[in-house]
CSV table of C-alpha atoms in Angstrom, one decimal:
chain,number,residue,atom,x,y,z
U,21,ARG,CA,15.2,24.8,7.1
U,22,GLN,CA,15.7,22.6,10.0
U,23,GLY,CA,18.6,20.1,10.3
U,24,PRO,CA,18.3,16.6,11.6
U,25,SER,CA,17.4,16.3,15.2
U,26,ILE,CA,20.2,15.0,17.5
U,27,THR,CA,19.6,13.2,20.7
U,28,LEU,CA,22.2,12.5,23.3
U,29,GLU,CA,22.0,9.8,25.9
U,30,THR,CA,23.0,11.1,29.2
U,31,GLU,CA,23.0,7.8,31.0
U,32,PRO,CA,26.6,6.3,31.0
U,33,ARG,CA,25.2,2.8,30.5
U,34,PHE,CA,24.1,3.8,27.0
U,35,TRP,CA,27.5,4.8,25.8
U,36,ILE,CA,29.8,2.2,27.4
U,37,GLU,CA,31.0,-0.9,25.5
U,38,PRO,CA,29.0,-3.5,27.6
U,39,ARG,CA,31.5,-6.4,27.0
U,40,LEU,CA,33.8,-6.4,30.0
U,41,ILE,CA,35.6,-9.7,30.0
U,42,ASP,CA,35.5,-12.7,27.7
U,43,VAL,CA,37.7,-15.5,29.1
U,44,PRO,CA,36.9,-19.2,28.4
U,45,VAL,CA,36.9,-21.4,31.5
U,46,ALA,CA,39.6,-23.6,29.9
U,47,LEU,CA,42.1,-20.7,30.4
U,48,ILE,CA,41.5,-20.5,34.1
U,49,GLN,CA,44.4,-22.0,36.1
U,50,SER,CA,43.4,-21.0,39.6
U,51,ILE,CA,40.9,-18.8,41.5
U,52,GLU,CA,41.6,-17.3,44.9
U,53,PHE,CA,38.5,-16.2,46.8
U,54,LYS,CA,38.8,-13.5,49.6
U,55,PRO,CA,35.3,-13.1,51.0
U,56,ALA,CA,34.4,-9.9,52.9
U,57,ALA,CA,33.9,-12.1,55.9
U,58,GLY,CA,35.4,-15.6,56.4
U,59,ALA,CA,38.5,-17.5,55.4
U,60,VAL,CA,40.3,-17.3,52.1
U,61,PHE,CA,40.0,-20.3,49.9
U,62,ALA,CA,41.2,-21.2,46.4
U,63,LEU,CA,40.5,-23.5,43.4
U,64,HIS,CA,43.5,-24.9,41.4
U,65,ARG,CA,43.2,-26.7,38.1
U,66,LEU,CA,44.5,-30.3,38.4
U,67,ASN,CA,44.2,-31.5,34.9
U,68,PRO,CA,43.4,-29.2,31.9
U,69,ALA,CA,42.3,-32.2,29.9
U,70,ASP,CA,39.4,-33.2,32.1
U,71,ASN,CA,38.6,-29.9,33.8
U,72,THR,CA,39.1,-31.0,37.4
U,73,PHE,CA,40.0,-28.7,40.2
U,74,SER,CA,41.1,-29.0,43.8
U,75,LEU,CA,40.0,-26.8,46.7
U,76,ASP,CA,42.5,-25.3,49.2
U,77,GLY,CA,41.1,-24.0,52.5
U,78,VAL,CA,38.5,-26.7,53.3
U,79,PRO,CA,37.3,-26.1,56.9
U,80,ALA,CA,38.0,-28.8,59.5
U,81,GLY,CA,35.4,-31.5,59.5
U,82,ARG,CA,34.2,-30.7,56.0
U,83,LYS,CA,34.8,-32.3,52.6
U,84,ALA,CA,35.2,-30.6,49.2
U,85,LYS,CA,33.0,-31.7,46.3
U,86,ASP,CA,34.8,-33.8,43.7
U,87,GLY,CA,37.1,-32.3,41.1
U,88,HIS,CA,34.5,-31.8,38.4
U,89,ALA,CA,31.9,-30.3,40.8
U,90,LEU,CA,34.6,-27.7,41.8
U,91,ALA,CA,35.1,-26.5,38.2
U,92,PRO,CA,34.1,-22.9,37.7
U,93,SER,CA,30.9,-22.4,35.7
U,94,PRO,CA,31.6,-22.4,32.0
U,95,SER,CA,30.2,-19.0,31.8
U,96,MET,CA,32.0,-17.5,34.8
U,97,LEU,CA,34.0,-15.0,32.8
U,98,THR,CA,32.7,-15.7,29.3
U,99,GLY,CA,30.8,-12.7,27.7
U,100,LEU,CA,30.6,-10.8,31.0
U,101,ASN,CA,28.7,-7.7,30.2
U,102,ALA,CA,28.2,-4.5,32.2
U,103,GLU,CA,24.6,-3.3,32.8
U,104,ASP,CA,25.7,0.1,34.2
U,105,VAL,CA,28.8,2.0,35.1
U,106,ALA,CA,29.8,4.4,37.8
U,107,ALA,CA,32.9,6.1,39.2
U,108,THR,CA,34.4,3.7,41.8
U,109,ASN,CA,34.4,6.4,44.5
U,110,THR,CA,30.6,6.7,44.2
U,111,ILE,CA,30.1,3.0,45.2
U,112,ASP,CA,30.7,1.6,48.7
U,113,PHE,CA,33.5,-0.9,48.4
U,114,ALA,CA,34.3,-0.7,52.2
U,115,SER,CA,34.0,-4.5,52.8
U,116,PRO,CA,34.3,-6.1,49.4
U,117,THR,CA,34.7,-9.7,48.3
U,118,GLN,CA,37.8,-10.3,46.1
U,119,VAL,CA,38.4,-12.9,43.5
U,120,ILE,CA,41.8,-13.3,41.8
U,121,VAL,CA,41.8,-15.4,38.6
U,122,THR,CA,45.1,-16.6,37.3
U,123,LEU,CA,45.0,-17.7,33.6
U,124,THR,CA,47.1,-20.3,31.9
U,125,ASP,CA,49.1,-17.6,30.1
U,126,GLY,CA,50.1,-15.8,33.3
U,127,LYS,CA,47.5,-13.1,33.1
U,128,VAL,CA,45.9,-12.3,36.4
U,129,LEU,CA,42.4,-10.7,36.7
U,130,THR,CA,41.4,-9.2,40.0
U,131,LEU,CA,37.7,-8.7,40.5
U,132,ILE,CA,36.4,-6.8,43.5
U,133,GLY,CA,32.7,-7.1,44.2
U,134,THR,CA,30.1,-5.5,46.4
U,135,VAL,CA,26.3,-5.5,46.7
U,136,VAL,CA,24.7,-2.1,47.3
U,137,SER,CA,20.9,-2.4,47.9
U,138,ASP,CA,19.9,-4.7,44.9
U,139,LYS,CA,22.8,-3.8,42.6
U,140,HIS,CA,25.9,-6.0,42.1
U,141,TRP,CA,29.0,-4.0,41.4
U,142,ILE,CA,32.5,-5.1,40.4
U,143,GLN,CA,35.9,-3.5,39.7
U,144,VAL,CA,38.2,-5.3,37.3
U,145,THR,CA,42.0,-5.0,37.0
U,146,SER,CA,44.5,-7.0,35.0
U,147,ASN,CA,48.3,-7.4,35.4
U,148,LYS,CA,48.9,-7.8,31.7
U,149,ASP,CA,45.9,-6.4,29.7
U,150,ALA,CA,46.5,-2.7,29.1
U,151,ASP,CA,43.2,-2.3,27.1
U,152,LEU,CA,41.2,-3.8,29.9
U,153,THR,CA,43.0,-1.7,32.5
U,154,ALA,CA,42.4,1.5,30.5
U,155,LYS,CA,38.7,0.7,30.1
U,156,THR,CA,38.1,-0.2,33.8
U,157,GLN,CA,40.4,2.2,35.7
U,158,GLY,CA,38.4,4.3,38.2
U,159,ARG,CA,35.1,2.6,37.2
U,160,ALA,CA,32.8,0.2,38.8
U,161,PHE,CA,30.4,-1.9,36.7
U,162,GLU,CA,27.0,-3.3,37.6
U,163,ILE,CA,26.5,-6.9,36.5
U,164,ALA,CA,23.5,-9.2,36.6
U,165,SER,CA,23.1,-10.8,40.1
U,166,TYR,CA,23.3,-14.4,38.7
U,167,ARG,CA,26.7,-13.5,37.0
U,168,TYR,CA,27.9,-12.0,40.3
U,169,ASP,CA,27.0,-15.2,42.1
U,170,GLU,CA,28.9,-17.3,39.6
U,171,ILE,CA,32.1,-15.2,40.2
U,172,PHE,CA,31.8,-14.6,43.9
U,173,LYS,CA,30.9,-18.1,44.9
U,174,PRO,CA,30.6,-18.8,48.6
U,175,LEU,CA,32.8,-21.6,50.1
U,176,GLU,CA,29.7,-23.5,51.1
U,177,GLN,CA,28.8,-24.1,47.5
U,178,LEU,CA,32.1,-26.0,47.0
U,179,LEU,CA,31.7,-28.3,50.0
U,180,GLU,CA,29.7,-31.5,50.3
U,181,ALA,CA,26.5,-30.9,52.3
U,182,LEU,CA,26.6,-31.6,56.0
U,183,PRO,CA,24.8,-34.8,57.0
U,184,GLN,CA,21.2,-34.0,58.1
U,185,LYS,CA,20.8,-34.4,61.9
U,186,THR,CA,17.9,-36.8,62.6
């Protein structure tokens, strides 16, 4: 008599818990952006009640968008799922972009991102979340490109457009 057949998935993405982070935007106090190239800039919550932010690091001769337009996307860190996982030492993080998110409760999430060919990889660490740290230590996670773009936003997207030369 034969027993039930057993199949094992060898791809890591089939056995990881896909949910990485689930932080509502209302809990975000500030976000510091350290691009791979270019100057550091940061967003700071002005008023929790109306979700307005200010921008530090506005280049000379430029103007930041208004407080509401600077607010992070409501889905920036909500329901962030991994599409794949790899050991960090197998992904090239030589010139990464870094985003440091400080929450209203004092937790700090550090996200380090890089793009390798068409894949968007992040590393995640937390100063006060032992479960998250245990889950993410030594691992890089592939996330959807549009989610990556929400997190690692270029400074230009936070500035008012330059007047068109005529």
